[in-house]
Amino acid sequence: MSGTVLLTGATGYIASHTWLALWAAGFDVVGVDDFSNSSPEVLHRLQRLGDRACVFERADVCDGAAMRSLFTRHAIDAVVHFAAFKAVGESCAKPLAYYRNNIGGLISVAEAMGASGCKTLVFSSSATVYGVPEVLPIPESAALATTSPYGATKLIGENLLTDLGHADPSWRIALLRYFNPVGAHDSGLIGEDPRGTPNNLMPYITQVAVGKRERLQVFGGDYDTPDGTGVRDYIHVSDLAGGHVAALRHLMHPSGRSFTANLGTGRGHSVLELVRAFEQASGCHILYDIVARRPGDVASCYADPSRARQLLGWQASRDIAAMCADSWRWQQSNPNGYND
Ligand code: WQD
């Protein structure tokens, strides 16, 4: 399988790992990003890891003219649309910015694709579209609901693309619902580099371990879970990247059809289980306090990953120890992320 894949949000956490996986799978890649939530240094790291130049354009995906121009200058066979704001709490404070960027950007990219005749699209969705799960593990057929503007932009994006596929069946669209991406490329050269105070658990833990933060706040110790702390389906970002390659291979195959799939491991781990696994992997002691629940959090959320396994022949392979070891190697090598 070959071809040229456009990655939007290309210098972001998941996209940069997908970039490497696509190169390894024999694809060519064009990246586009506006660096609003990522660093140009990622390109240098990718070129070092891939031993090849990155084909990259700096642009805002909401800029329709820039997107149309990009498709006239590059022969794109498929697109993976990662570009979006992703902080749940921030989306509650800035809903208009989230709707404009996440929905407007998707429309702008899809319009430029349609105008150039490129109708193969992988959309970065999220388990957050399941809202408060009614059944565990969660199948793709589960009821959908959202609890934040961020989650609403993901669900609207899925519905928008589903309508597009109904209007024009020549589109081949994959809706990939990520659970909790963690970890880093095993080189330690690329990884998660959140700006400001990390919203997510793993980057907060690694910043405590490297001495940037004093203590972890565990949001809630009274959930209906084995140890009272929240349970999530953590998936290694390199496994997630492999899931995107498998999705593209499916869509680009002559018999490929549009689909929706969970990208998770099917296993849940609690906050305290992740803390303990990280301590074992890193040799660091993580100080923490159990405090009040975070508004909007659910007790447990983990995937039924069987559809991706059956349809794509893909499943996650890295365990929680590898996720912790790789996260630590990245943070230890880059205490200030890409700003070192
Ligand atoms: C995981 C667990 C927290 C931080 C969100 C989005 C999802 C995706 C991933 C974008 C929960 C607990 C966390 C901390 C804690 N984002 N926690 N202390 O909320 O499951 O998912 O991020 O694509 O769409 O919804 O991930 O890492 O924030 O939280 O105790 O400082 O860790 O309560 O149980 P979440 P998370």
mmCIF file of C-alpha atoms and ligand atoms in Angstrom:
data_model
loop_
_atom_site.group_PDB
_atom_site.id
_atom_site.type_symbol
_atom_site.label_atom_id
_atom_site.label_comp_id
_atom_site.label_asym_id
_atom_site.label_seq_id
_atom_site.Cartn_x
_atom_site.Cartn_y
_atom_site.Cartn_z
ATOM 1 C CA MET A 1 0.000 0.000 0.000
ATOM 2 C CA SER A 2 1.336 3.455 -0.850
ATOM 3 C CA GLY A 3 0.070 6.934 -1.493
ATOM 4 C CA THR A 4 0.332 10.419 -0.043
ATOM 5 C CA VAL A 5 -1.498 11.203 3.184
ATOM 6 C CA LEU A 6 -2.177 14.722 4.458
ATOM 7 C CA LEU A 7 -2.064 15.040 8.259
ATOM 8 C CA THR A 8 -3.731 18.104 9.743
ATOM 9 C CA GLY A 9 -2.552 19.075 13.213
ATOM 10 C CA ALA A 10 0.582 17.278 12.031
ATOM 11 C CA THR A 11 3.006 18.443 14.751
ATOM 12 C CA GLY A 12 0.614 17.472 17.548
ATOM 13 C CA TYR A 13 1.024 14.518 19.900
ATOM 14 C CA ILE A 14 -0.961 11.788 18.097
ATOM 15 C CA ALA A 15 -0.339 13.138 14.579
ATOM 16 C CA SER A 16 3.460 13.201 14.977
ATOM 17 C CA HIS A 17 3.458 9.539 16.042
ATOM 18 C CA THR A 18 1.128 8.725 13.130
ATOM 19 C CA TRP A 19 3.510 10.523 10.770
ATOM 20 C CA LEU A 20 6.312 8.086 11.707
ATOM 21 C CA ALA A 21 3.990 5.079 11.442
ATOM 22 C CA LEU A 22 2.868 6.138 7.952
ATOM 23 C CA TRP A 23 6.469 6.534 6.771
ATOM 24 C CA ALA A 24 7.283 3.088 8.156
ATOM 25 C CA ALA A 25 4.270 1.656 6.308
ATOM 26 C CA GLY A 26 5.461 3.063 2.965
ATOM 27 C CA PHE A 27 3.251 6.136 2.710
ATOM 28 C CA ASP A 28 4.405 9.623 1.843
ATOM 29 C CA VAL A 29 3.193 12.347 4.193
ATOM 30 C CA VAL A 30 2.340 16.018 3.893
ATOM 31 C CA GLY A 31 1.881 17.769 7.224
ATOM 32 C CA VAL A 32 -0.024 20.955 7.948
ATOM 33 C CA ASP A 33 -0.219 22.780 11.271
ATOM 34 C CA ASP A 34 -0.449 26.368 12.550
ATOM 35 C CA PHE A 35 1.614 25.623 15.694
ATOM 36 C CA SER A 36 -1.216 27.010 17.845
ATOM 37 C CA ASN A 37 -0.764 24.045 20.202
ATOM 38 C CA SER A 38 2.486 22.412 19.064
ATOM 39 C CA SER A 39 6.152 23.171 18.333
ATOM 40 C CA PRO A 40 8.094 23.398 15.031
ATOM 41 C CA GLU A 41 10.795 21.376 16.840
ATOM 42 C CA VAL A 42 8.651 18.291 16.214
ATOM 43 C CA LEU A 43 9.600 18.499 12.515
ATOM 44 C CA HIS A 44 13.295 18.342 13.359
ATOM 45 C CA ARG A 45 12.712 15.308 15.567
ATOM 46 C CA LEU A 46 10.669 13.553 12.853
ATOM 47 C CA GLN A 47 13.337 14.224 10.224
ATOM 48 C CA ARG A 48 15.947 12.783 12.583
ATOM 49 C CA LEU A 49 13.837 9.693 13.301
ATOM 50 C CA GLY A 50 12.763 9.135 9.712
ATOM 51 C CA ASP A 51 16.085 10.130 8.156
ATOM 52 C CA ARG A 52 14.143 12.066 5.539
ATOM 53 C CA ALA A 53 12.807 15.578 5.031
ATOM 54 C CA CYS A 54 9.319 16.491 6.232
ATOM 55 C CA VAL A 55 6.974 17.925 3.612
ATOM 56 C CA PHE A 56 5.181 20.523 5.697
ATOM 57 C CA GLU A 57 3.029 23.630 5.313
ATOM 58 C CA ARG A 58 2.226 26.106 8.057
ATOM 59 C CA ALA A 59 -1.447 27.012 7.763
ATOM 60 C CA ASP A 60 -4.697 27.285 9.721
ATOM 61 C CA VAL A 61 -7.124 24.553 8.668
ATOM 62 C CA CYS A 62 -9.943 27.106 9.010
ATOM 63 C CA ASP A 63 -8.378 29.073 6.136
ATOM 64 C CA GLY A 64 -10.315 27.615 3.203
ATOM 65 C CA ALA A 65 -8.185 29.344 0.564
ATOM 66 C CA ALA A 66 -5.009 27.950 2.130
ATOM 67 C CA MET A 67 -6.503 24.465 2.220
ATOM 68 C CA ARG A 68 -7.637 24.628 -1.407
ATOM 69 C CA SER A 69 -4.208 25.921 -2.418
ATOM 70 C CA LEU A 70 -2.512 23.064 -0.583
ATOM 71 C CA PHE A 71 -4.502 20.490 -2.565
ATOM 72 C CA THR A 72 -3.486 22.125 -5.841
ATOM 73 C CA ARG A 73 0.212 21.836 -4.944
ATOM 74 C CA HIS A 74 0.227 18.333 -3.507
ATOM 75 C CA ALA A 75 -1.360 15.167 -4.927
ATOM 76 C CA ILE A 76 -3.150 13.979 -1.762
ATOM 77 C CA ASP A 77 -4.697 10.490 -1.740
ATOM 78 C CA ALA A 78 -6.153 10.576 1.786
ATOM 79 C CA VAL A 79 -6.420 12.854 4.810
ATOM 80 C CA VAL A 80 -6.206 12.224 8.546
ATOM 81 C CA HIS A 81 -7.837 15.180 10.273
ATOM 82 C CA PHE A 82 -6.331 15.634 13.734
ATOM 83 C CA ALA A 83 -6.405 19.438 13.965
ATOM 84 C CA ALA A 84 -8.723 20.487 16.807
ATOM 85 C CA PHE A 85 -8.700 22.098 20.238
ATOM 86 C CA LYS A 86 -8.995 19.304 22.814
ATOM 87 C CA ALA A 87 -9.208 20.595 26.372
ATOM 88 C CA VAL A 88 -12.543 19.645 27.927
ATOM 89 C CA GLY A 89 -12.480 22.338 30.627
ATOM 90 C CA GLU A 90 -11.309 25.066 28.244
ATOM 91 C CA SER A 91 -14.147 24.192 25.865
ATOM 92 C CA CYS A 92 -16.658 25.011 28.619
ATOM 93 C CA ALA A 93 -15.067 28.443 29.047
ATOM 94 C CA LYS A 94 -14.619 29.155 25.307
ATOM 95 C CA PRO A 95 -17.396 27.276 23.443
ATOM 96 C CA LEU A 96 -17.469 29.576 20.402
ATOM 97 C CA ALA A 97 -13.729 29.175 19.819
ATOM 98 C CA TYR A 98 -14.140 25.380 20.008
ATOM 99 C CA TYR A 99 -17.087 25.255 17.617
ATOM 100 C CA ARG A 100 -15.454 27.648 15.172
ATOM 101 C CA ASN A 101 -12.117 25.865 15.181
ATOM 102 C CA ASN A 102 -13.170 22.232 15.442
ATOM 103 C CA ILE A 103 -16.246 22.320 13.196
ATOM 104 C CA GLY A 104 -15.084 25.141 10.912
ATOM 105 C CA GLY A 105 -11.732 23.460 10.408
ATOM 106 C CA LEU A 106 -13.332 20.133 9.523
ATOM 107 C CA ILE A 107 -15.681 21.776 7.010
ATOM 108 C CA SER A 108 -12.813 23.735 5.459
ATOM 109 C CA VAL A 109 -10.694 20.590 5.021
ATOM 110 C CA ALA A 110 -13.591 18.486 3.701
ATOM 111 C CA GLU A 111 -14.552 21.202 1.186
ATOM 112 C CA ALA A 112 -10.970 21.432 -0.087
ATOM 113 C CA MET A 113 -10.862 17.624 -0.356
ATOM 114 C CA GLY A 114 -14.103 17.446 -2.296
ATOM 115 C CA ALA A 115 -12.977 20.221 -4.650
ATOM 116 C CA SER A 116 -9.812 18.275 -5.471
ATOM 117 C CA GLY A 117 -11.537 14.887 -5.741
ATOM 118 C CA CYS A 118 -9.844 13.457 -2.621
ATOM 119 C CA LYS A 119 -12.626 11.627 -0.742
ATOM 120 C CA THR A 120 -10.787 9.376 1.717
ATOM 121 C CA LEU A 121 -10.836 10.780 5.240
ATOM 122 C CA VAL A 122 -9.948 9.534 8.727
ATOM 123 C CA PHE A 123 -11.504 11.657 11.482
ATOM 124 C CA SER A 124 -10.011 11.958 14.946
ATOM 125 C CA SER A 125 -12.965 11.389 17.235
ATOM 126 C CA SER A 126 -13.077 10.501 20.918
ATOM 127 C CA ALA A 127 -14.652 8.178 23.478
ATOM 128 C CA THR A 128 -16.092 11.323 24.971
ATOM 129 C CA VAL A 129 -18.968 10.968 22.477
ATOM 130 C CA TYR A 130 -20.280 8.137 24.670
ATOM 131 C CA GLY A 131 -20.980 10.555 27.530
ATOM 132 C CA VAL A 132 -21.697 8.602 30.713
ATOM 133 C CA PRO A 133 -21.337 5.005 29.455
ATOM 134 C CA GLU A 134 -24.496 2.905 29.895
ATOM 135 C CA VAL A 135 -22.636 -0.358 29.229
ATOM 136 C CA LEU A 136 -19.021 -1.469 29.771
ATOM 137 C CA PRO A 137 -16.948 -2.325 27.789
ATOM 138 C CA ILE A 138 -18.355 0.232 25.360
ATOM 139 C CA PRO A 139 -19.285 -0.973 21.829
ATOM 140 C CA GLU A 140 -19.549 1.424 18.884
ATOM 141 C CA SER A 141 -23.319 0.853 18.955
ATOM 142 C CA ALA A 142 -23.605 2.413 22.425
ATOM 143 C CA ALA A 143 -25.783 5.468 22.949
ATOM 144 C CA LEU A 144 -24.053 8.767 22.157
ATOM 145 C CA ALA A 145 -24.215 11.865 24.334
ATOM 146 C CA THR A 146 -21.814 14.649 25.161
ATOM 147 C CA THR A 147 -21.028 16.467 28.383
ATOM 148 C CA SER A 148 -18.873 19.342 27.085
ATOM 149 C CA PRO A 149 -18.572 21.632 24.057
ATOM 150 C CA TYR A 150 -15.387 19.732 23.155
ATOM 151 C CA GLY A 151 -17.303 16.451 23.114
ATOM 152 C CA ALA A 152 -20.125 18.091 21.160
ATOM 153 C CA THR A 153 -17.672 19.196 18.447
ATOM 154 C CA LYS A 154 -16.535 15.577 18.084
ATOM 155 C CA LEU A 155 -20.108 14.262 17.850
ATOM 156 C CA ILE A 156 -21.134 17.007 15.420
ATOM 157 C CA GLY A 157 -18.043 16.182 13.356
ATOM 158 C CA GLU A 158 -19.085 12.525 13.207
ATOM 159 C CA ASN A 159 -22.647 13.449 12.214
ATOM 160 C CA LEU A 160 -21.432 15.948 9.614
ATOM 161 C CA LEU A 161 -19.228 13.314 7.973
ATOM 162 C CA THR A 162 -21.961 10.671 8.145
ATOM 163 C CA ASP A 163 -24.306 13.067 6.315
ATOM 164 C CA LEU A 164 -21.578 13.787 3.762
ATOM 165 C CA GLY A 165 -21.166 10.067 3.103
ATOM 166 C CA HIS A 166 -24.922 9.645 2.658
ATOM 167 C CA ALA A 167 -25.017 12.564 0.191
ATOM 168 C CA ASP A 168 -22.042 11.285 -1.771
ATOM 169 C CA PRO A 169 -21.301 7.565 -1.319
ATOM 170 C CA SER A 170 -17.979 7.958 -3.109
ATOM 171 C CA TRP A 171 -16.582 9.303 0.193
ATOM 172 C CA ARG A 172 -14.730 6.745 2.294
ATOM 173 C CA ILE A 173 -14.682 7.907 5.904
ATOM 174 C CA ALA A 174 -13.332 6.360 9.115
ATOM 175 C CA LEU A 175 -14.522 7.738 12.449
ATOM 176 C CA LEU A 176 -11.919 6.691 15.032
ATOM 177 C CA ARG A 177 -12.936 7.044 18.692
ATOM 178 C CA TYR A 178 -9.773 7.314 20.807
ATOM 179 C CA PHE A 179 -9.884 6.314 24.430
ATOM 180 C CA ASN A 180 -6.973 7.637 26.526
ATOM 181 C CA PRO A 181 -3.768 8.076 24.527
ATOM 182 C CA VAL A 182 -0.575 7.988 26.630
ATOM 183 C CA GLY A 183 3.065 7.041 26.186
ATOM 184 C CA ALA A 184 5.628 8.203 23.628
ATOM 185 C CA HIS A 185 7.798 6.928 20.799
ATOM 186 C CA ASP A 186 10.398 4.593 22.314
ATOM 187 C CA SER A 187 13.227 6.871 21.109
ATOM 188 C CA GLY A 188 12.194 9.498 23.670
ATOM 189 C CA LEU A 189 12.460 12.135 20.928
ATOM 190 C CA ILE A 190 8.745 12.866 20.517
ATOM 191 C CA GLY A 191 5.967 12.803 23.081
ATOM 192 C CA GLU A 192 3.118 14.638 24.756
ATOM 193 C CA ASP A 193 3.966 18.288 25.461
ATOM 194 C CA PRO A 194 0.886 20.058 26.856
ATOM 195 C CA ARG A 195 1.073 23.839 27.262
ATOM 196 C CA GLY A 196 0.565 25.184 30.780
ATOM 197 C CA THR A 197 -0.862 22.925 33.471
ATOM 198 C CA PRO A 198 -1.597 19.462 32.049
ATOM 199 C CA ASN A 199 -5.297 18.575 31.983
ATOM 200 C CA ASN A 200 -4.595 14.893 31.464
ATOM 201 C CA LEU A 201 -3.342 12.379 34.010
ATOM 202 C CA MET A 202 -0.171 10.967 32.450
ATOM 203 C CA PRO A 203 1.545 14.254 31.583
ATOM 204 C CA TYR A 204 0.736 15.517 35.069
ATOM 205 C CA ILE A 205 2.333 12.400 36.586
ATOM 206 C CA THR A 206 5.456 12.756 34.427
ATOM 207 C CA GLN A 207 5.791 16.427 35.402
ATOM 208 C CA VAL A 208 5.618 15.436 39.086
ATOM 209 C CA ALA A 209 8.256 12.770 38.429
ATOM 210 C CA VAL A 210 10.603 15.217 36.700
ATOM 211 C CA GLY A 211 10.150 17.777 39.483
ATOM 212 C CA LYS A 212 8.095 20.374 37.603
ATOM 213 C CA ARG A 213 5.037 19.772 39.852
ATOM 214 C CA GLU A 214 4.915 18.972 43.557
ATOM 215 C CA ARG A 215 2.025 16.565 43.918
ATOM 216 C CA LEU A 216 -0.684 14.934 41.831
ATOM 217 C CA GLN A 217 -4.282 15.714 42.694
ATOM 218 C CA VAL A 218 -6.373 12.581 42.315
ATOM 219 C CA PHE A 219 -9.830 13.757 41.306
ATOM 220 C CA GLY A 220 -12.154 11.653 43.429
ATOM 221 C CA GLY A 221 -11.628 8.588 45.589
ATOM 222 C CA ASP A 222 -15.279 7.615 45.982
ATOM 223 C CA TYR A 223 -16.258 6.343 42.535
ATOM 224 C CA ASP A 224 -17.894 2.950 42.160
ATOM 225 C CA THR A 225 -14.604 1.377 41.045
ATOM 226 C CA PRO A 226 -12.277 -1.177 42.703
ATOM 227 C CA ASP A 227 -10.172 1.460 44.493
ATOM 228 C CA GLY A 228 -12.573 4.402 44.236
ATOM 229 C CA THR A 229 -10.559 6.290 41.615
ATOM 230 C CA GLY A 230 -11.504 6.797 37.964
ATOM 231 C CA VAL A 231 -10.967 3.933 35.531
ATOM 232 C CA ARG A 232 -9.888 4.598 31.925
ATOM 233 C CA ASP A 233 -8.711 2.679 28.853
ATOM 234 C CA TYR A 234 -5.143 3.916 28.383
ATOM 235 C CA ILE A 235 -3.712 3.128 24.952
ATOM 236 C CA HIS A 236 -0.103 3.626 23.843
ATOM 237 C CA VAL A 237 0.135 6.438 21.297
ATOM 238 C CA SER A 238 2.259 4.239 19.010
ATOM 239 C CA ASP A 239 -0.520 1.618 19.011
ATOM 240 C CA LEU A 240 -2.980 4.398 18.253
ATOM 241 C CA ALA A 241 -0.780 5.476 15.334
ATOM 242 C CA GLY A 242 -0.831 1.903 14.041
ATOM 243 C CA GLY A 243 -4.616 1.969 14.202
ATOM 244 C CA HIS A 244 -4.610 4.925 11.797
ATOM 245 C CA VAL A 245 -2.404 3.068 9.329
ATOM 246 C CA ALA A 246 -4.775 0.088 9.500
ATOM 247 C CA ALA A 247 -7.772 2.373 8.974
ATOM 248 C CA LEU A 248 -6.194 3.995 5.901
ATOM 249 C CA ARG A 249 -5.276 0.618 4.427
ATOM 250 C CA HIS A 250 -8.912 -0.447 4.844
ATOM 251 C CA LEU A 251 -10.330 2.713 3.251
ATOM 252 C CA MET A 252 -7.828 2.746 0.388
ATOM 253 C CA HIS A 253 -8.419 -0.915 -0.477
ATOM 254 C CA PRO A 254 -10.788 -1.312 -3.484
ATOM 255 C CA SER A 255 -13.366 -3.029 -1.260
ATOM 256 C CA GLY A 256 -12.905 -0.525 1.585
ATOM 257 C CA ARG A 257 -16.014 1.052 3.084
ATOM 258 C CA SER A 258 -16.713 3.785 5.640
ATOM 259 C CA PHE A 259 -16.766 2.662 9.269
ATOM 260 C CA THR A 260 -16.654 3.757 12.922
ATOM 261 C CA ALA A 261 -14.267 2.084 15.361
ATOM 262 C CA ASN A 262 -13.058 2.347 18.943
ATOM 263 C CA LEU A 263 -9.294 2.592 19.359
ATOM 264 C CA GLY A 264 -8.672 1.262 22.848
ATOM 265 C CA THR A 265 -7.194 -1.783 24.559
ATOM 266 C CA GLY A 266 -10.407 -3.062 26.145
ATOM 267 C CA ARG A 267 -8.742 -2.914 29.575
ATOM 268 C CA GLY A 268 -9.409 -0.317 32.265
ATOM 269 C CA HIS A 269 -6.918 0.948 34.821
ATOM 270 C CA SER A 270 -7.644 3.227 37.776
ATOM 271 C CA VAL A 271 -5.757 6.413 38.540
ATOM 272 C CA LEU A 272 -3.946 4.750 41.435
ATOM 273 C CA GLU A 273 -3.101 1.719 39.299
ATOM 274 C CA LEU A 274 -1.505 4.037 36.752
ATOM 275 C CA VAL A 275 0.406 5.860 39.502
ATOM 276 C CA ARG A 276 1.751 2.566 40.829
ATOM 277 C CA ALA A 277 2.650 1.315 37.345
ATOM 278 C CA PHE A 278 4.469 4.568 36.653
ATOM 279 C CA GLU A 279 6.408 4.338 39.942
ATOM 280 C CA GLN A 280 7.498 0.801 39.049
ATOM 281 C CA ALA A 281 8.508 1.805 35.512
ATOM 282 C CA SER A 282 10.351 4.978 36.523
ATOM 283 C CA GLY A 283 11.650 4.310 40.012
ATOM 284 C CA CYS A 284 10.133 7.671 40.966
ATOM 285 C CA HIS A 285 7.798 8.212 43.908
ATOM 286 C CA ILE A 286 4.674 10.162 42.970
ATOM 287 C CA LEU A 287 3.215 12.202 45.824
ATOM 288 C CA TYR A 288 -0.522 12.628 45.568
ATOM 289 C CA ASP A 289 -3.611 13.811 47.436
ATOM 290 C CA ILE A 290 -7.109 12.483 46.839
ATOM 291 C CA VAL A 291 -9.370 15.517 46.395
ATOM 292 C CA ALA A 292 -12.900 16.244 45.138
ATOM 293 C CA ARG A 293 -14.154 14.798 41.870
ATOM 294 C CA ARG A 294 -13.582 16.854 38.712
ATOM 295 C CA PRO A 295 -16.897 18.056 37.241
ATOM 296 C CA GLY A 296 -17.828 16.103 34.124
ATOM 297 C CA ASP A 297 -15.714 13.057 34.899
ATOM 298 C CA VAL A 298 -17.254 9.602 34.646
ATOM 299 C CA ALA A 299 -16.382 6.686 36.942
ATOM 300 C CA SER A 300 -15.303 4.188 34.289
ATOM 301 C CA CYS A 301 -14.753 4.255 30.541
ATOM 302 C CA TYR A 302 -13.108 1.488 28.540
ATOM 303 C CA ALA A 303 -13.565 0.138 25.025
ATOM 304 C CA ASP A 304 -14.911 -2.943 23.368
ATOM 305 C CA PRO A 305 -12.122 -3.061 20.737
ATOM 306 C CA SER A 306 -13.448 -6.053 18.807
ATOM 307 C CA ARG A 307 -14.651 -4.202 15.713
ATOM 308 C CA ALA A 308 -11.197 -2.765 14.944
ATOM 309 C CA ARG A 309 -9.714 -6.223 15.416
ATOM 310 C CA GLN A 310 -12.261 -7.910 13.148
ATOM 311 C CA LEU A 311 -12.503 -5.208 10.464
ATOM 312 C CA LEU A 312 -8.937 -3.870 10.399
ATOM 313 C CA GLY A 313 -6.942 -6.756 11.791
ATOM 314 C CA TRP A 314 -5.570 -4.261 14.337
ATOM 315 C CA GLN A 315 -5.289 -4.401 18.111
ATOM 316 C CA ALA A 316 -3.200 -2.591 20.691
ATOM 317 C CA SER A 317 -0.111 -4.536 21.794
ATOM 318 C CA ARG A 318 1.745 -2.379 24.337
ATOM 319 C CA ASP A 319 0.889 -2.785 28.033
ATOM 320 C CA ILE A 320 0.615 -0.233 30.836
ATOM 321 C CA ALA A 321 4.246 -0.810 31.862
ATOM 322 C CA ALA A 322 5.449 0.135 28.371
ATOM 323 C CA MET A 323 3.153 3.170 28.338
ATOM 324 C CA CYS A 324 4.677 4.371 31.616
ATOM 325 C CA ALA A 325 8.285 3.570 30.663
ATOM 326 C CA ASP A 326 7.975 5.371 27.320
ATOM 327 C CA SER A 327 6.231 8.385 28.871
ATOM 328 C CA TRP A 328 9.000 8.630 31.444
ATOM 329 C CA ARG A 329 11.820 8.305 28.882
ATOM 330 C CA TRP A 330 10.286 11.191 26.869
ATOM 331 C CA GLN A 331 9.799 13.437 29.919
ATOM 332 C CA GLN A 332 13.182 12.612 31.453
ATOM 333 C CA SER A 333 14.915 13.408 28.140
ATOM 334 C CA ASN A 334 12.816 16.533 27.614
ATOM 335 C CA PRO A 335 12.022 18.051 31.052
ATOM 336 C CA ASN A 336 10.574 21.150 29.345
ATOM 337 C CA GLY A 337 9.083 19.326 26.408
ATOM 338 C CA TYR A 338 10.137 20.740 23.035
ATOM 339 C CA ASN A 339 11.259 23.994 24.668
ATOM 340 C CA ASP A 340 14.494 22.503 25.922
HETATM 341 C C1 WQD B 1 -8.075 10.411 33.314
HETATM 342 C C2 WQD B 1 -8.395 10.059 34.767
HETATM 343 C C3 WQD B 1 -9.395 11.864 35.978
HETATM 344 C C4 WQD B 1 -5.847 14.473 35.829
HETATM 345 C C5 WQD B 1 -10.055 13.379 28.403
HETATM 346 C C6 WQD B 1 -11.017 13.713 27.295
HETATM 347 C C7 WQD B 1 -10.816 12.748 26.159
HETATM 348 C C8 WQD B 1 -9.378 12.789 25.723
HETATM 349 C C9 WQD B 1 -8.499 12.380 26.901
HETATM 350 C C10 WQD B 1 -8.952 14.423 24.054
HETATM 351 C C11 WQD B 1 -9.745 10.582 35.225
HETATM 352 C C12 WQD B 1 -8.031 11.524 36.546
HETATM 353 C C13 WQD B 1 -6.734 13.418 35.653
HETATM 354 C C14 WQD B 1 -5.375 14.773 37.138
HETATM 355 C C15 WQD B 1 -6.691 12.971 38.015
HETATM 356 N N1 WQD B 1 -9.041 14.098 25.311
HETATM 357 N N2 WQD B 1 -7.135 12.683 36.729
HETATM 358 N N3 WQD B 1 -5.813 14.007 38.177
HETATM 359 O O1 WQD B 1 -10.817 12.921 31.302
HETATM 360 O O2 WQD B 1 -10.581 10.438 30.746
HETATM 361 O O3 WQD B 1 -10.370 12.120 28.923
HETATM 362 O O4 WQD B 1 -8.728 13.346 27.939
HETATM 363 O O5 WQD B 1 -9.033 13.760 23.082
HETATM 364 O O6 WQD B 1 -11.652 13.142 25.085
HETATM 365 O O7 WQD B 1 -12.335 13.548 27.783
HETATM 366 O O8 WQD B 1 -8.576 11.942 30.625
HETATM 367 O O9 WQD B 1 -6.321 12.127 31.598
HETATM 368 O O10 WQD B 1 -7.978 14.018 31.989
HETATM 369 O O11 WQD B 1 -8.280 11.831 33.148
HETATM 370 O O12 WQD B 1 -7.080 12.286 38.977
HETATM 371 O O13 WQD B 1 -4.569 15.730 37.360
HETATM 372 O O14 WQD B 1 -7.422 10.677 35.598
HETATM 373 O O15 WQD B 1 -10.335 12.156 37.014
HETATM 374 O O16 WQD B 1 -10.288 9.631 36.134
HETATM 375 P P1 WQD B 1 -10.179 11.846 30.502
HETATM 376 P P2 WQD B 1 -7.724 12.549 31.831
#
